[in-house]
PDB file of C-alpha atoms in Angstrom:
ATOM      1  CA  UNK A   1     -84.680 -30.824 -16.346  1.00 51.00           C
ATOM      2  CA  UNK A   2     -86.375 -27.906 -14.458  1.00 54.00           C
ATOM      3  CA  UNK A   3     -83.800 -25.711 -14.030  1.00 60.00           C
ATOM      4  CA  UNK A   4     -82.396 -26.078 -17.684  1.00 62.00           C
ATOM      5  CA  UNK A   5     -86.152 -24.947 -18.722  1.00 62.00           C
ATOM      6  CA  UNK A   6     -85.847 -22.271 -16.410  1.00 62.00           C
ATOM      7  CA  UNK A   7     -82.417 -21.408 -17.928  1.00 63.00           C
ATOM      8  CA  UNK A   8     -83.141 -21.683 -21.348  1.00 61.00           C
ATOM      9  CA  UNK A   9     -86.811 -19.388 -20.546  1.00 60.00           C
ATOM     10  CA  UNK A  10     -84.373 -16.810 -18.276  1.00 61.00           C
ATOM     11  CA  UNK A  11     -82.250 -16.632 -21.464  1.00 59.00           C
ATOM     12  CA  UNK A  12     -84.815 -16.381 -24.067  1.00 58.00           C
ATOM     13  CA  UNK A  13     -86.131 -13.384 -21.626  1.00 59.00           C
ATOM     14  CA  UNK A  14     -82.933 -11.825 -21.272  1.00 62.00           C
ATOM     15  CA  UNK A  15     -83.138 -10.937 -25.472  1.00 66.00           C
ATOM     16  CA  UNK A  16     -84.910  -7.893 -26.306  1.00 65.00           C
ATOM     17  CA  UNK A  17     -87.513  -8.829 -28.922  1.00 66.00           C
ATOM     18  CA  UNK A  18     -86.498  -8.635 -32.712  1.00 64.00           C
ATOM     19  CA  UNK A  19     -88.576  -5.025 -33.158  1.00 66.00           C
ATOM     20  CA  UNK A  20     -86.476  -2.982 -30.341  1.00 68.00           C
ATOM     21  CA  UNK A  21     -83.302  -3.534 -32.538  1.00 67.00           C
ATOM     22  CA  UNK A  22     -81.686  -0.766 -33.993  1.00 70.00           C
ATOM     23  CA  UNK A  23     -80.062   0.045 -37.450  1.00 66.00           C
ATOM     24  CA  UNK A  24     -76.869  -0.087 -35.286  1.00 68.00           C
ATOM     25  CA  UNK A  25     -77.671  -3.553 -34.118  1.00 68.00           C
ATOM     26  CA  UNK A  26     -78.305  -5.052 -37.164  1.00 62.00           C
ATOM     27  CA  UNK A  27     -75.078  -3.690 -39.152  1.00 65.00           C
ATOM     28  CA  UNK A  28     -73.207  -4.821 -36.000  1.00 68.00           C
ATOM     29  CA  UNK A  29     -70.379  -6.921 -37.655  1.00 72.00           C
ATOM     30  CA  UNK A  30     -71.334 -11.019 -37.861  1.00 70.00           C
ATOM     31  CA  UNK A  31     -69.328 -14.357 -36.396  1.00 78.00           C
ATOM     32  CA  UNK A  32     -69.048 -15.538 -39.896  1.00 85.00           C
ATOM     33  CA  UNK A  33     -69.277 -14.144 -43.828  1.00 83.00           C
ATOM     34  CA  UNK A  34     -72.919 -16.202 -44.257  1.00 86.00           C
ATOM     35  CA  UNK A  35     -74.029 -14.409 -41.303  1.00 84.00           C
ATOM     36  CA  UNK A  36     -73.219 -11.077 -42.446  1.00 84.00           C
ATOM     37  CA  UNK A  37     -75.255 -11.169 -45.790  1.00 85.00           C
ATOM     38  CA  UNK A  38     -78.243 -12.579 -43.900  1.00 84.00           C
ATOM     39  CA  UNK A  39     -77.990  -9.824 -41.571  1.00 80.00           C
ATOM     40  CA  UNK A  40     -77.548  -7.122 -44.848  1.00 82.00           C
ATOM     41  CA  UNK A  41     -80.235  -8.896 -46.809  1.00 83.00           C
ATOM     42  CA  UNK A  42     -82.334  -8.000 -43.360  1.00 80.00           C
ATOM     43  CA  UNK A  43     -81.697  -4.634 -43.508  1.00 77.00           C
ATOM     44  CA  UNK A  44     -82.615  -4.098 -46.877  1.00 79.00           C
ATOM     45  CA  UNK A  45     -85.744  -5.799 -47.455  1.00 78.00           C
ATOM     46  CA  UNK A  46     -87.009  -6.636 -43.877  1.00 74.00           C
ATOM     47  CA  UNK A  47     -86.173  -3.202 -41.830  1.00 70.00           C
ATOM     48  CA  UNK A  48     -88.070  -0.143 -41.395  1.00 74.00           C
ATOM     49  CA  UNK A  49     -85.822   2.911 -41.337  1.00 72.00           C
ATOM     50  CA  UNK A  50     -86.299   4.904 -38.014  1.00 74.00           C
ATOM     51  CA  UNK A  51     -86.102   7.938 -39.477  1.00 74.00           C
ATOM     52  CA  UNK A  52     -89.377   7.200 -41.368  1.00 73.00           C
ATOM     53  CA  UNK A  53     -91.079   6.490 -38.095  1.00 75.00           C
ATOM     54  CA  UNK A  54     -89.864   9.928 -36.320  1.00 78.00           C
ATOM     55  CA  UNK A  55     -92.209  13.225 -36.879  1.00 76.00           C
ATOM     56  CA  UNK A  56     -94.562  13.846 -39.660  1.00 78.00           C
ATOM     57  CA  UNK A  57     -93.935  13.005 -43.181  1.00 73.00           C
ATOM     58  CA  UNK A  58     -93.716  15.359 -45.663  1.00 78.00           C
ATOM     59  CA  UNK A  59     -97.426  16.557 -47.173  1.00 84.00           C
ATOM     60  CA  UNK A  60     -97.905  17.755 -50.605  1.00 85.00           C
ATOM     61  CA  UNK A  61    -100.387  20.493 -50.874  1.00 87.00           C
ATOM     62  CA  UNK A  62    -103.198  19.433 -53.318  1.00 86.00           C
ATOM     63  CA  UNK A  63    -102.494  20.222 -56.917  1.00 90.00           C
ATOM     64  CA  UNK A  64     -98.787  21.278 -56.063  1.00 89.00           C
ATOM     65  CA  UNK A  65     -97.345  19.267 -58.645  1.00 84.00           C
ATOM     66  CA  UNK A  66    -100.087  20.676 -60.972  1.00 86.00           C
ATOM     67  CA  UNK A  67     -98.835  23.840 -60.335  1.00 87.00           C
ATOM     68  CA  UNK A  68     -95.324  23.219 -60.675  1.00 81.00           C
ATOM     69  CA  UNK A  69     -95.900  21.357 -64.347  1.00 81.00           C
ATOM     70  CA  UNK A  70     -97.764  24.500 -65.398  1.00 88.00           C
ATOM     71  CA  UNK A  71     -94.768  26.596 -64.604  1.00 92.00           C
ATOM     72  CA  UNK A  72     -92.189  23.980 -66.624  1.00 89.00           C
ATOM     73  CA  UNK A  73     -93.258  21.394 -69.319  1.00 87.00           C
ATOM     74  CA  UNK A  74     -91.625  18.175 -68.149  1.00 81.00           C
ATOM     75  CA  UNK A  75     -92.032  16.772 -71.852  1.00 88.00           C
ATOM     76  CA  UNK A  76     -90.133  19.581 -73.565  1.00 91.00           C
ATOM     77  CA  UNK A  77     -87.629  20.109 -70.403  1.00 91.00           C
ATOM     78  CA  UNK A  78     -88.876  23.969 -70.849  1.00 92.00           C
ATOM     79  CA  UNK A  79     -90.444  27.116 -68.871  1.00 93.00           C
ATOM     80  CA  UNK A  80     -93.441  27.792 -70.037  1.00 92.00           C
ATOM     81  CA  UNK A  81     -92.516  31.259 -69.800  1.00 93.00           C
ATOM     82  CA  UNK A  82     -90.361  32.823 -72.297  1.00 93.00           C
ATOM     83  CA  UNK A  83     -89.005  35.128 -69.458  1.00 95.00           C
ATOM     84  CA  UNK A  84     -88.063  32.592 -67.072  1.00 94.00           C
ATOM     85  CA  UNK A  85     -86.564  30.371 -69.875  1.00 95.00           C
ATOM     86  CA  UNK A  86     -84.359  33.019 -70.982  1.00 96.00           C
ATOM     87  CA  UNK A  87     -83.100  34.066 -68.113  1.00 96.00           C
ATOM     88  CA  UNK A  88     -82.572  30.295 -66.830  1.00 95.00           C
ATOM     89  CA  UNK A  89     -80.378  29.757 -70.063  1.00 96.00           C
ATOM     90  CA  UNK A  90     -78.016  32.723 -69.859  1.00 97.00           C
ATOM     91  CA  UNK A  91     -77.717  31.410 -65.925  1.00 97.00           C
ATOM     92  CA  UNK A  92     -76.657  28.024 -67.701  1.00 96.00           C
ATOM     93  CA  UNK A  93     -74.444  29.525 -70.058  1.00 97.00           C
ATOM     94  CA  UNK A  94     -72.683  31.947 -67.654  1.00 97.00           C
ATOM     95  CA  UNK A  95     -72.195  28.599 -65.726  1.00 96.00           C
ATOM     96  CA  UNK A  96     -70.844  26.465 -68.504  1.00 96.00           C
ATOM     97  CA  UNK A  97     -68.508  28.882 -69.966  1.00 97.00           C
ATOM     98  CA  UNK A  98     -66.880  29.712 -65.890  1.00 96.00           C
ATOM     99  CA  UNK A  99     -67.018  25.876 -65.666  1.00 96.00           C
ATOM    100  CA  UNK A 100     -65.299  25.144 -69.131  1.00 96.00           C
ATOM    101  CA  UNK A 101     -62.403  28.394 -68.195  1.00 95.00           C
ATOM    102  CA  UNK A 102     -61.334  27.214 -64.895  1.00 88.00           C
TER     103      UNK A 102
END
């Protein structure tokens, strides 16, 4: 009985523990079909992208989407500048028409 203990412990060791896995190790393809959707329904819902964990995240300057609304109205899909708006719609329009004669 000792040494299957010891076995069975050496074995257990031998596994690197479930939060060293990669994304590669868990899409690694499964014995059997059940197996597979466990290990996709894992991924999903249970697995922290690496890529989230690498470098700093992305910061948003205070009041930068403020700004941004100030410059377009997100209610009337418009610049708020007559300018701007013109010019963005002959840009559309140019675009359309090249896209519609191709």
């Amino acid at each position: 009985r000792p040494d299957s203990q010891l076995s069975a412990h050496l074995a257990a060791a031998a596994q690197p523990p479930p939060w060293t896995r990669t994304m590669d190790d868990l899409r690694a393809p499964a014995a059997t079909w059940g197996n597979e959707l466990k290990a996709y329904e894992k991924e999903k819902r249970r697995v922290v992208d690496e890529g989230f964990m690498r470098g700093q995240q992305l910061r948003l300057p205070k009041g930068l989407v403020q700004q941004q609304e100030r410059v377009f109205d997100p209610l009337l899909q418009r610049f708020r500048d007559s300018g701007v708006e013109s010019q963005q719609r002959h840009m559309e329009e140019r675009e359309r028409v090249a896209h519609l004669n191709r």
